[in-house]
mmCIF file of C-alpha atoms in Angstrom:
data_model
loop_
_atom_site.group_PDB
_atom_site.id
_atom_site.type_symbol
_atom_site.label_atom_id
_atom_site.label_comp_id
_atom_site.label_asym_id
_atom_site.label_seq_id
_atom_site.Cartn_x
_atom_site.Cartn_y
_atom_site.Cartn_z
ATOM 1 C CA MET A 1 43.318 -46.621 -9.574
ATOM 2 C CA ARG A 2 44.831 -43.006 -8.367
ATOM 3 C CA ALA A 3 44.235 -41.389 -11.777
ATOM 4 C CA SER A 4 40.628 -42.426 -11.959
ATOM 5 C CA GLY A 5 40.244 -41.353 -8.514
ATOM 6 C CA CYS A 6 41.629 -37.928 -9.463
ATOM 7 C CA CYS A 7 39.336 -37.573 -12.579
ATOM 8 C CA ILE A 8 36.572 -38.436 -10.172
ATOM 9 C CA LEU A 9 37.666 -35.522 -7.799
ATOM 10 C CA LEU A 10 38.002 -33.446 -10.112
ATOM 11 C CA CYS A 11 34.707 -33.891 -11.858
ATOM 12 C CA ALA A 12 33.119 -33.700 -8.785
ATOM 13 C CA PHE A 13 34.903 -30.542 -8.030
ATOM 14 C CA LEU A 14 33.691 -29.008 -11.420
ATOM 15 C CA ILE A 15 30.203 -30.057 -11.250
ATOM 16 C CA ALA A 16 30.258 -28.643 -7.830
ATOM 17 C CA MET A 17 31.620 -25.498 -8.654
ATOM 18 C CA PRO A 18 29.198 -23.238 -10.059
ATOM 19 C CA VAL A 19 27.251 -24.141 -6.978
ATOM 20 C CA ALA A 20 29.331 -23.125 -4.709
ATOM 21 C CA ALA A 21 29.796 -20.100 -6.822
ATOM 22 C CA GLU A 22 25.756 -19.748 -6.284
ATOM 23 C CA GLU A 23 25.754 -20.255 -2.804
ATOM 24 C CA GLU A 24 28.409 -17.259 -2.248
ATOM 25 C CA ALA A 25 26.657 -15.172 -4.149
ATOM 26 C CA ASP A 26 23.366 -15.561 -2.252
ATOM 27 C CA GLN A 27 25.569 -14.915 0.672
ATOM 28 C CA ILE A 28 26.732 -11.747 -0.762
ATOM 29 C CA ILE A 29 23.192 -10.451 -1.598
ATOM 30 C CA GLU A 30 22.340 -11.646 1.926
ATOM 31 C CA HIS A 31 24.975 -9.530 3.499
ATOM 32 C CA ARG A 32 23.861 -6.756 1.305
ATOM 33 C CA VAL A 33 19.892 -6.974 1.926
ATOM 34 C CA ALA A 34 20.791 -6.959 5.677
ATOM 35 C CA GLY A 35 23.979 -4.699 5.341
ATOM 36 C CA PHE A 36 21.479 -1.711 3.579
ATOM 37 C CA ARG A 37 18.742 -2.553 6.225
ATOM 38 C CA ASP A 38 20.933 -1.634 8.882
ATOM 39 C CA ILE A 39 21.859 1.569 7.279
ATOM 40 C CA GLY A 40 18.326 2.292 7.007
ATOM 41 C CA THR A 41 17.708 1.686 10.859
ATOM 42 C CA SER A 42 20.574 4.162 11.383
ATOM 43 C CA PHE A 43 19.223 6.889 8.983
ATOM 44 C CA ARG A 44 15.717 6.329 10.862
ATOM 45 C CA ASN A 45 17.913 6.848 14.232
ATOM 46 C CA MET A 46 19.096 9.752 13.104
ATOM 47 C CA THR A 47 15.870 11.277 11.950
ATOM 48 C CA THR A 48 14.124 10.369 15.155
ATOM 49 C CA GLU A 49 16.993 12.031 17.030
ATOM 50 C CA LEU A 50 17.275 15.331 15.169
ATOM 51 C CA LYS A 51 13.382 16.395 15.036
ATOM 52 C CA SER A 52 13.212 15.486 18.912
ATOM 53 C CA SER A 53 13.358 18.497 21.037
ATOM 54 C CA ARG A 54 16.722 17.650 22.761
ATOM 55 C CA PRO A 55 19.011 15.354 20.212
ATOM 56 C CA SER A 56 21.570 13.280 21.401
ATOM 57 C CA ILE A 57 24.466 14.348 19.564
ATOM 58 C CA ALA A 58 26.050 11.098 20.642
ATOM 59 C CA ALA A 59 23.366 9.060 19.229
ATOM 60 C CA VAL A 60 23.533 10.884 16.005
ATOM 61 C CA GLN A 61 27.697 10.407 15.897
ATOM 62 C CA SER A 62 27.515 7.245 16.243
ATOM 63 C CA ASN A 63 24.463 6.024 13.573
ATOM 64 C CA ALA A 64 26.464 8.272 11.476
ATOM 65 C CA ARG A 65 29.743 5.924 12.034
ATOM 66 C CA VAL A 66 27.802 3.072 11.628
ATOM 67 C CA ILE A 67 26.508 4.376 8.259
ATOM 68 C CA SER A 68 29.925 5.797 6.970
ATOM 69 C CA GLY A 69 31.537 2.399 8.020
ATOM 70 C CA TYR A 70 29.156 0.289 5.705
ATOM 71 C CA THR A 71 30.043 2.665 2.664
ATOM 72 C CA ALA A 72 33.417 0.657 2.920
ATOM 73 C CA HIS A 73 31.514 -2.787 2.138
ATOM 74 C CA ILE A 74 29.250 -1.451 -0.441
ATOM 75 C CA PRO A 75 31.768 -2.363 -3.379
ATOM 76 C CA GLY A 76 31.427 -5.843 -2.378
ATOM 77 C CA TRP A 77 28.020 -5.480 -2.163
ATOM 78 C CA PHE A 78 27.729 -5.774 -5.968
ATOM 79 C CA VAL A 79 30.974 -7.779 -7.529
ATOM 80 C CA PRO A 80 29.974 -9.819 -10.559
ATOM 81 C CA GLY A 81 28.016 -12.630 -9.959
ATOM 82 C CA SER A 82 25.525 -11.169 -7.850
ATOM 83 C CA GLU A 83 23.488 -9.966 -10.126
ATOM 84 C CA PRO A 84 19.713 -10.432 -10.430
ATOM 85 C CA ARG A 85 18.871 -13.653 -11.103
ATOM 86 C CA ALA A 86 16.095 -14.846 -13.577
ATOM 87 C CA LYS A 87 13.360 -15.696 -11.643
ATOM 88 C CA PRO A 88 10.915 -18.652 -12.253
ATOM 89 C CA ALA A 89 7.720 -18.569 -14.228
ATOM 90 C CA LYS A 90 4.597 -18.703 -11.953
ATOM 91 C CA GLY A 91 1.443 -19.886 -12.375
ATOM 92 C CA TRP A 92 -1.565 -17.316 -12.127
ATOM 93 C CA PHE A 93 -2.556 -18.426 -8.660
ATOM 94 C CA ALA A 94 1.168 -17.815 -7.029
ATOM 95 C CA SER A 95 0.922 -14.207 -9.572
ATOM 96 C CA LEU A 96 -2.041 -13.225 -8.081
ATOM 97 C CA ARG A 97 -0.930 -13.598 -4.479
ATOM 98 C CA ASP A 98 1.994 -12.172 -5.074
ATOM 99 C CA TRP A 99 0.425 -9.093 -6.409
ATOM 100 C CA LEU A 100 -2.140 -9.168 -3.450
ATOM 101 C CA PHE A 101 0.890 -9.601 -0.940
ATOM 102 C CA SER A 102 4.400 -9.555 -2.133
ATOM 103 C CA PRO A 103 6.634 -12.502 -1.020
ATOM 104 C CA ASN A 104 7.941 -9.988 1.422
ATOM 105 C CA THR A 105 4.711 -9.067 3.287
ATOM 106 C CA LEU A 106 4.145 -12.741 4.181
ATOM 107 C CA ALA A 107 7.848 -13.908 4.663
ATOM 108 C CA ALA A 108 7.890 -14.645 8.560
ATOM 109 C CA THR A 109 11.413 -13.738 8.701
ATOM 110 C CA ASP A 110 12.933 -10.857 7.409
ATOM 111 C CA ASP A 111 13.367 -9.321 3.813
ATOM 112 C CA VAL A 112 15.873 -11.149 1.718
ATOM 113 C CA GLU A 113 14.939 -10.324 -1.718
ATOM 114 C CA SER A 114 16.970 -8.307 -3.504
ATOM 115 C CA HIS A 115 15.388 -5.018 -5.427
ATOM 116 C CA ALA A 116 18.688 -4.527 -6.925
ATOM 117 C CA LYS A 117 18.492 -3.650 -10.853
ATOM 118 C CA PRO A 118 21.029 -5.287 -13.633
ATOM 119 C CA GLU A 119 21.572 -2.064 -14.695
ATOM 120 C CA ILE A 120 24.109 -1.984 -11.640
ATOM 121 C CA TRP A 121 26.104 -4.663 -13.074
ATOM 122 C CA THR A 122 25.691 -2.964 -17.570
ATOM 123 C CA GLN A 123 26.572 0.967 -16.238
ATOM 124 C CA ARG A 124 29.267 0.646 -13.763
ATOM 125 C CA ALA A 125 30.811 4.298 -13.777
ATOM 126 C CA GLN A 126 27.475 5.697 -13.312
ATOM 127 C CA PHE A 127 26.884 3.362 -10.208
ATOM 128 C CA ASP A 128 30.507 3.948 -9.025
ATOM 129 C CA THR A 129 29.856 7.690 -9.202
ATOM 130 C CA ALA A 130 26.717 7.231 -7.035
ATOM 131 C CA TYR A 131 28.513 5.636 -4.471
ATOM 132 C CA ARG A 132 30.951 8.086 -4.465
ATOM 133 C CA ASN A 133 28.981 10.856 -4.061
ATOM 134 C CA PHE A 134 26.974 8.531 -1.355
ATOM 135 C CA LYS A 135 30.388 7.884 0.247
ATOM 136 C CA THR A 136 31.691 11.796 0.601
ATOM 137 C CA GLU A 137 28.195 12.601 2.088
ATOM 138 C CA ALA A 138 28.179 10.005 4.586
ATOM 139 C CA GLU A 139 32.186 11.170 5.912
ATOM 140 C CA THR A 140 30.820 14.537 5.821
ATOM 141 C CA MET A 141 27.844 13.414 8.056
ATOM 142 C CA VAL A 142 30.551 11.846 10.920
ATOM 143 C CA ARG A 143 32.285 14.941 10.685
ATOM 144 C CA THR A 144 29.190 17.540 11.060
ATOM 145 C CA SER A 145 27.870 14.966 14.079
ATOM 146 C CA GLN A 146 31.373 15.922 15.449
ATOM 147 C CA GLY A 147 30.292 19.486 16.359
ATOM 148 C CA THR A 148 27.459 21.080 18.036
ATOM 149 C CA ASP A 149 25.591 22.721 15.057
ATOM 150 C CA ILE A 150 22.302 20.740 15.045
ATOM 151 C CA ALA A 151 21.030 22.544 12.412
ATOM 152 C CA ALA A 152 24.168 21.416 10.289
ATOM 153 C CA MET A 153 23.313 18.183 10.522
ATOM 154 C CA LYS A 154 19.668 17.950 9.458
ATOM 155 C CA MET A 155 20.883 19.783 6.428
ATOM 156 C CA GLN A 156 23.535 17.304 5.924
ATOM 157 C CA LEU A 157 21.420 14.563 6.576
ATOM 158 C CA ARG A 158 19.220 15.728 3.650
ATOM 159 C CA LYS A 159 21.800 15.814 1.451
ATOM 160 C CA LEU A 160 22.993 12.184 2.297
ATOM 161 C CA GLU A 161 19.168 10.868 1.777
ATOM 162 C CA HIS A 162 19.051 12.681 -1.629
ATOM 163 C CA THR A 163 22.184 10.951 -2.243
ATOM 164 C CA CYS A 164 20.602 7.417 -1.672
ATOM 165 C CA LYS A 165 17.528 8.794 -3.641
ATOM 166 C CA ALA A 166 19.669 9.458 -6.417
ATOM 167 C CA CYS A 167 21.186 6.028 -6.564
ATOM 168 C CA HIS A 168 18.167 4.337 -5.965
ATOM 169 C CA ASP A 169 16.170 6.331 -8.854
ATOM 170 C CA THR A 170 18.110 4.523 -11.312
ATOM 171 C CA PHE A 171 19.985 0.853 -9.952
ATOM 172 C CA ARG A 172 17.079 0.237 -7.325
ATOM 173 C CA GLU A 173 13.579 -1.363 -8.363
ATOM 174 C CA ASP A 174 10.657 1.267 -7.694
ATOM 175 C CA ILE A 175 8.957 -1.118 -5.772
ATOM 176 C CA ASP A 176 8.139 1.869 -2.941
ATOM 177 C CA MET B 1 -38.015 5.841 3.723
ATOM 178 C CA LYS B 2 -40.673 8.065 2.249
ATOM 179 C CA ALA B 3 -41.793 8.046 -1.281
ATOM 180 C CA ASP B 4 -42.304 11.651 -2.146
ATOM 181 C CA GLY B 5 -44.022 10.904 -5.209
ATOM 182 C CA ASP B 6 -48.256 11.876 -6.022
ATOM 183 C CA ALA B 7 -49.549 9.645 -3.404
ATOM 184 C CA SER B 8 -52.370 9.322 -5.398
ATOM 185 C CA SER B 9 -50.520 8.303 -8.725
ATOM 186 C CA PRO B 10 -51.398 4.301 -9.740
ATOM 187 C CA ALA B 11 -48.822 1.621 -9.638
ATOM 188 C CA GLY B 12 -47.157 1.295 -12.506
ATOM 189 C CA GLU B 13 -45.907 4.895 -12.730
ATOM 190 C CA ALA B 14 -42.810 6.240 -11.925
ATOM 191 C CA THR B 15 -41.921 8.140 -8.781
ATOM 192 C CA SER B 16 -39.176 9.369 -6.740
ATOM 193 C CA VAL B 17 -38.044 7.692 -3.595
ATOM 194 C CA ARG B 18 -35.603 9.416 -1.252
ATOM 195 C CA VAL B 19 -32.884 6.682 -0.905
ATOM 196 C CA TRP B 20 -29.337 8.294 0.135
ATOM 197 C CA ASP B 21 -28.801 11.343 2.792
ATOM 198 C CA LEU B 22 -26.602 13.925 2.574
ATOM 199 C CA PRO B 23 -23.853 12.805 4.445
ATOM 200 C CA VAL B 24 -23.537 9.119 3.160
ATOM 201 C CA ARG B 25 -22.993 10.921 -0.632
ATOM 202 C CA LEU B 26 -20.620 13.521 0.703
ATOM 203 C CA VAL B 27 -18.568 10.476 2.120
ATOM 204 C CA HIS B 28 -19.193 8.512 -0.538
ATOM 205 C CA TRP B 29 -17.647 10.921 -3.240
ATOM 206 C CA VAL B 30 -15.094 12.297 -0.439
ATOM 207 C CA ILE B 31 -14.110 8.974 -0.383
ATOM 208 C CA VAL B 32 -13.564 8.370 -4.214
ATOM 209 C CA VAL B 33 -11.353 11.576 -4.267
ATOM 210 C CA LEU B 34 -9.158 10.566 -1.244
ATOM 211 C CA MET B 35 -8.155 7.214 -2.870
ATOM 212 C CA ALA B 36 -7.181 9.183 -5.914
ATOM 213 C CA VAL B 37 -5.513 11.593 -3.854
ATOM 214 C CA SER B 38 -4.240 8.930 -1.807
ATOM 215 C CA TRP B 39 -2.816 6.796 -4.987
ATOM 216 C CA SER B 40 -1.393 9.762 -6.754
ATOM 217 C CA THR B 41 0.267 11.084 -3.670
ATOM 218 C CA ALA B 42 2.106 7.690 -2.884
ATOM 219 C CA GLU B 43 2.830 7.006 -6.465
ATOM 220 C CA TYR B 44 4.848 10.566 -6.891
ATOM 221 C CA ASP B 45 6.271 10.904 -3.822
ATOM 222 C CA TRP B 46 4.096 14.090 -2.427
ATOM 223 C CA ILE B 47 4.591 12.340 1.175
ATOM 224 C CA GLU B 48 3.297 15.702 2.837
ATOM 225 C CA TRP B 49 -0.081 15.838 0.797
ATOM 226 C CA HIS B 50 -0.165 11.580 1.093
ATOM 227 C CA LYS B 51 -0.391 12.348 5.042
ATOM 228 C CA VAL B 52 -3.096 15.032 4.701
ATOM 229 C CA SER B 53 -5.353 12.914 2.788
ATOM 230 C CA GLY B 54 -4.558 9.842 4.687
ATOM 231 C CA TYR B 55 -5.844 11.708 7.618
ATOM 232 C CA SER B 56 -9.188 13.042 6.315
ATOM 233 C CA MET B 57 -9.925 9.625 4.901
ATOM 234 C CA LEU B 58 -9.497 8.654 8.717
ATOM 235 C CA ALA B 59 -11.886 11.358 9.685
ATOM 236 C CA VAL B 60 -14.599 10.178 7.119
ATOM 237 C CA VAL B 61 -14.235 6.674 7.883
ATOM 238 C CA SER B 62 -14.447 7.318 11.181
ATOM 239 C CA PHE B 63 -17.296 9.602 10.588
ATOM 240 C CA ARG B 64 -19.306 6.769 8.284
ATOM 241 C CA LEU B 65 -19.205 4.106 10.777
ATOM 242 C CA TYR B 66 -20.693 6.260 13.518
ATOM 243 C CA TRP B 67 -23.239 6.931 10.435
ATOM 244 C CA GLY B 68 -24.074 3.441 10.058
ATOM 245 C CA PHE B 69 -25.668 3.708 13.682
ATOM 246 C CA ARG B 70 -27.094 7.267 13.677
ATOM 247 C CA GLY B 71 -27.568 7.836 9.952
ATOM 248 C CA SER B 72 -31.047 7.284 8.213
ATOM 249 C CA THR B 73 -32.298 3.876 7.245
ATOM 250 C CA THR B 74 -30.363 3.023 4.195
ATOM 251 C CA ALA B 75 -26.863 4.761 6.013
ATOM 252 C CA ARG B 76 -27.441 2.107 8.983
ATOM 253 C CA PHE B 77 -25.611 -1.436 9.079
ATOM 254 C CA LYS B 78 -28.494 -2.787 10.988
ATOM 255 C CA GLN B 79 -30.739 -2.085 7.241
ATOM 256 C CA PHE B 80 -27.737 -3.362 4.815
ATOM 257 C CA VAL B 81 -26.051 -5.914 6.824
ATOM 258 C CA ARG B 82 -27.532 -9.037 5.896
ATOM 259 C CA GLY B 83 -27.517 -12.489 6.988
ATOM 260 C CA PRO B 84 -26.046 -16.028 4.709
ATOM 261 C CA ALA B 85 -29.878 -16.563 3.477
ATOM 262 C CA ALA B 86 -30.705 -13.404 2.385
ATOM 263 C CA VAL B 87 -26.823 -12.930 0.573
ATOM 264 C CA VAL B 88 -27.581 -16.291 -1.313
ATOM 265 C CA ARG B 89 -31.122 -15.397 -1.947
ATOM 266 C CA HIS B 90 -30.125 -12.169 -3.435
ATOM 267 C CA ALA B 91 -27.317 -13.653 -5.537
ATOM 268 C CA ARG B 92 -29.810 -16.148 -7.274
ATOM 269 C CA SER B 93 -32.395 -13.658 -8.126
ATOM 270 C CA LEU B 94 -29.405 -11.686 -9.921
ATOM 271 C CA PHE B 95 -29.203 -14.247 -12.394
ATOM 272 C CA SER B 96 -32.493 -15.878 -12.434
ATOM 273 C CA ARG B 97 -34.524 -12.664 -12.120
ATOM 274 C CA PRO B 98 -33.984 -10.132 -14.907
ATOM 275 C CA GLU B 99 -36.720 -7.752 -13.758
ATOM 276 C CA ARG B 100 -36.232 -4.986 -11.265
ATOM 277 C CA THR B 101 -35.934 -5.928 -7.753
ATOM 278 C CA ALA B 102 -36.584 -2.226 -6.500
ATOM 279 C CA GLU B 103 -34.261 -2.916 -3.327
ATOM 280 C CA LEU B 104 -34.105 0.640 -2.000
ATOM 281 C CA GLY B 105 -30.243 1.040 -0.409
ATOM 282 C CA HIS B 106 -27.564 -1.314 -0.467
ATOM 283 C CA SER B 107 -28.197 -4.918 -2.104
ATOM 284 C CA PRO B 108 -27.536 -7.663 0.727
ATOM 285 C CA LEU B 109 -24.160 -8.433 -1.383
ATOM 286 C CA GLY B 110 -23.263 -4.960 -1.833
ATOM 287 C CA GLY B 111 -23.782 -4.381 1.680
ATOM 288 C CA TRP B 112 -20.988 -7.016 2.659
ATOM 289 C CA ASN B 113 -18.638 -5.245 -0.071
ATOM 290 C CA VAL B 114 -19.366 -1.808 1.516
ATOM 291 C CA ILE B 115 -18.709 -3.519 4.630
ATOM 292 C CA ALA B 116 -15.391 -4.675 3.625
ATOM 293 C CA MET B 117 -14.206 -1.424 2.007
ATOM 294 C CA LEU B 118 -14.984 0.510 5.267
ATOM 295 C CA LEU B 119 -12.813 -1.952 7.223
ATOM 296 C CA LEU B 120 -10.041 -1.999 5.198
ATOM 297 C CA LEU B 121 -10.081 1.697 4.684
ATOM 298 C CA LEU B 122 -9.775 1.622 8.296
ATOM 299 C CA VAL B 123 -6.844 -0.543 8.174
ATOM 300 C CA GLN B 124 -5.032 1.202 5.625
ATOM 301 C CA VAL B 125 -4.864 4.410 7.218
ATOM 302 C CA CYS B 126 -4.086 2.896 10.672
ATOM 303 C CA LEU B 127 -1.067 0.804 9.131
ATOM 304 C CA GLY B 128 -0.262 4.130 7.031
ATOM 305 C CA LEU B 129 0.407 5.639 10.531
ATOM 306 C CA PHE B 130 2.491 3.117 11.690
ATOM 307 C CA ALA B 131 4.532 2.994 8.336
ATOM 308 C CA ILE B 132 8.116 3.814 7.440
ATOM 309 C CA ASP B 133 9.657 5.040 4.103
ATOM 310 C CA VAL B 134 12.440 2.978 2.722
ATOM 311 C CA TYR B 135 15.090 5.646 3.766
ATOM 312 C CA GLY B 136 13.878 5.653 7.312
ATOM 313 C CA ILE B 137 13.348 9.588 7.089
ATOM 314 C CA GLU B 138 9.464 10.217 6.214
ATOM 315 C CA SER B 139 7.097 8.134 8.381
ATOM 316 C CA GLY B 140 3.268 8.036 9.540
ATOM 317 C CA PRO B 141 3.178 9.970 13.160
ATOM 318 C CA LEU B 142 3.018 6.928 15.263
ATOM 319 C CA ALA B 143 5.859 5.394 13.500
ATOM 320 C CA ASP B 144 8.231 6.080 16.623
ATOM 321 C CA TRP B 145 6.707 3.632 18.574
ATOM 322 C CA VAL B 146 8.122 0.523 16.257
ATOM 323 C CA SER B 147 11.656 -0.247 14.805
ATOM 324 C CA PHE B 148 12.631 0.700 11.455
ATOM 325 C CA ASP B 149 12.057 -3.367 10.349
ATOM 326 C CA THR B 150 8.688 -3.206 11.579
ATOM 327 C CA GLY B 151 7.727 0.000 9.989
ATOM 328 C CA ARG B 152 9.292 -1.320 6.879
ATOM 329 C CA ARG B 153 6.910 -3.962 7.013
ATOM 330 C CA ILE B 154 4.090 -2.435 7.880
ATOM 331 C CA ALA B 155 4.414 -0.135 4.833
ATOM 332 C CA ARG B 156 4.373 -3.135 2.806
ATOM 333 C CA LEU B 157 1.530 -4.421 4.212
ATOM 334 C CA HIS B 158 0.061 -0.683 3.581
ATOM 335 C CA GLN B 159 1.054 -1.334 0.054
ATOM 336 C CA SER B 160 -0.808 -4.892 -0.130
ATOM 337 C CA VAL B 161 -4.319 -3.634 1.622
ATOM 338 C CA PHE B 162 -3.660 -1.355 -1.030
ATOM 339 C CA ASN B 163 -4.150 -4.070 -3.732
ATOM 340 C CA LEU B 164 -7.093 -5.938 -1.657
ATOM 341 C CA LEU B 165 -9.276 -2.169 -1.450
ATOM 342 C CA CYS B 166 -8.796 -2.331 -5.651
ATOM 343 C CA VAL B 167 -10.037 -5.780 -5.279
ATOM 344 C CA PHE B 168 -12.961 -4.930 -3.651
ATOM 345 C CA VAL B 169 -13.511 -1.185 -5.298
ATOM 346 C CA SER B 170 -13.390 -2.896 -8.692
ATOM 347 C CA LEU B 171 -16.285 -5.612 -7.548
ATOM 348 C CA HIS B 172 -18.117 -2.136 -6.059
ATOM 349 C CA VAL B 173 -17.766 -0.816 -9.735
ATOM 350 C CA VAL B 174 -18.152 -3.789 -11.883
ATOM 351 C CA ALA B 175 -21.911 -4.175 -9.772
ATOM 352 C CA ILE B 176 -22.805 -0.799 -10.649
ATOM 353 C CA LEU B 177 -22.265 -1.540 -14.219
ATOM 354 C CA GLY B 178 -24.116 -4.880 -14.520
ATOM 355 C CA TYR B 179 -26.809 -3.208 -13.045
ATOM 356 C CA LEU B 180 -26.536 -0.128 -15.355
ATOM 357 C CA PHE B 181 -26.203 -2.378 -18.932
ATOM 358 C CA PHE B 182 -27.946 -5.438 -17.758
ATOM 359 C CA ARG B 183 -30.569 -4.451 -15.862
ATOM 360 C CA ARG B 184 -31.074 -0.995 -16.702
ATOM 361 C CA GLU B 185 -30.690 0.585 -13.433
ATOM 362 C CA ASN B 186 -28.926 3.723 -12.964
ATOM 363 C CA LEU B 187 -27.002 3.264 -9.152
ATOM 364 C CA ILE B 188 -24.793 6.281 -10.252
ATOM 365 C CA LEU B 189 -27.174 9.018 -10.197
ATOM 366 C CA PRO B 190 -29.098 8.310 -6.712
ATOM 367 C CA MET B 191 -25.406 8.553 -5.067
ATOM 368 C CA VAL B 192 -25.559 11.790 -6.298
ATOM 369 C CA THR B 193 -29.105 13.661 -6.201
ATOM 370 C CA GLY B 194 -29.857 10.987 -3.426
ATOM 371 C CA VAL B 195 -33.330 10.381 -5.047
ATOM 372 C CA LYS B 196 -34.249 7.440 -6.933
ATOM 373 C CA ARG B 197 -37.290 6.751 -9.306
ATOM 374 C CA VAL B 198 -38.681 4.019 -9.110
ATOM 375 C CA LEU B 199 -42.385 2.211 -10.188
ATOM 376 C CA ARG B 200 -44.923 2.974 -7.621
ATOM 377 C CA GLY B 201 -45.348 -0.334 -6.579
ATOM 378 C CA ASP B 202 -41.991 -1.251 -6.673
ATOM 379 C CA ALA B 203 -41.083 1.747 -4.390
ATOM 380 C CA GLU B 204 -43.660 0.268 -1.937
ATOM 381 C CA ARG B 205 -42.691 -3.301 -1.762
ATOM 382 C CA GLY B 206 -38.491 -1.852 -1.532
ATOM 383 C CA ASP B 207 -40.115 0.400 1.251
ATOM 384 C CA GLY B 208 -41.849 -2.566 3.118
ATOM 385 C CA ARG B 209 -38.116 -4.869 3.309
#
C-alpha cells in the first residue's frame, strides 16, 4: 500500500517536473523583460536629464546605479531553459492580424514577449563578452556621475548605449 | 474643371481636360518621396533624417487637408467624399461596365482610400512625435510628456500604423494598375502633367457630375 502510494507520488512528480521547469522559465523570462524595461526607463531618465539645460546630477547618479545594479542579474536572466520556445503555428487570419498589429501593440498589459535570439545560448562566449562590456561601461557611468562634468557623463552615456546596441545587433530580434 | 480643348471639336474626338491643380500634384509626389525616405531612414536607423522626413510629412499632409477646403474642384473633399450609395454604384460599375466612365478627380471608392491614407499619415506622424526608441535615447520631440513604457508602446503602434498605411497604398496602386491594364485608362500621367485626354462627350459628362 505504501509502496504504491510512493509510486503514484513519484509518477506525479515526474509528470509535474517539466511543467514546473517551464513555469520557472516563464518567470525568468518575465523578470528579464521587466528588468530590461527598467534599464530602458533609467536610460530614458538619464537622457532627459542630460539634455536639459540644468541637469540634476543626483538623478543621473541614481539612474546610473539602477542600471549598474541590474547588470548583476543579467546572467541569471539567460540561464539554460529560458531560450525562446517554438511558437505555435498560426492560421492566416492570426498571421495577418499579428503583421498588422504586433501582439505587443494590442496587449493591454505590458510587453511580455521576449525578443532574445537563440544565439545567446549557442554563442555563449560572444554573449558573455558583450555582457561584460556593458557591465564595465555601466560601472564607469556610475563613477562618472559622481563627479560634476556633465559633458563627460554625456560621453559615457553614449559609450554605454553603444554596448547595448552591440549586443542587440547580434542577440536581439531586429523588430524596431 | 474646364475643358481647354477646341470647343468646336465634335463629340468622340479626344480633348484635354485639366484634372489636378499644381499643389495637388506636388503634394502627391512629395508624399510618395517622403514615405520612401521615412521607411528607409527607419529601416537603416538614420533617425535624424527620419525626423526631418516626419516633420516634412506633417507639413505636407496639413497643407493637403487645408487644400481639401480651399483648392480647385477635384482637390476638395466636398467633391470626392461621396455617400455609400455612390460608392456602391461605382463599385458595381467597375465590374459590369467595361467602357470609360470619364470621371474627373477621385472616384467614389478612391476618394475614401485617399481619406484613409491622409488620416493614417496624420496619425502616423503624430505618433512619431511621442515615440521612444528601445534604448530610451532617441525620441520624438514631444516624448518628454510620456513615460518610457508609453513611448515604447507608441513606437510599436507607429510600426503597426505603417503596416496599415502599406495596405491602403497597395489598394491605391493596384486600383491604378487595374485602370491601366483592364480599362486602358492611364491615371498616372495626369497626376504628373495635370491634364487628362478624354473623349469630348465624356469630358462634358465628367464635368457635369
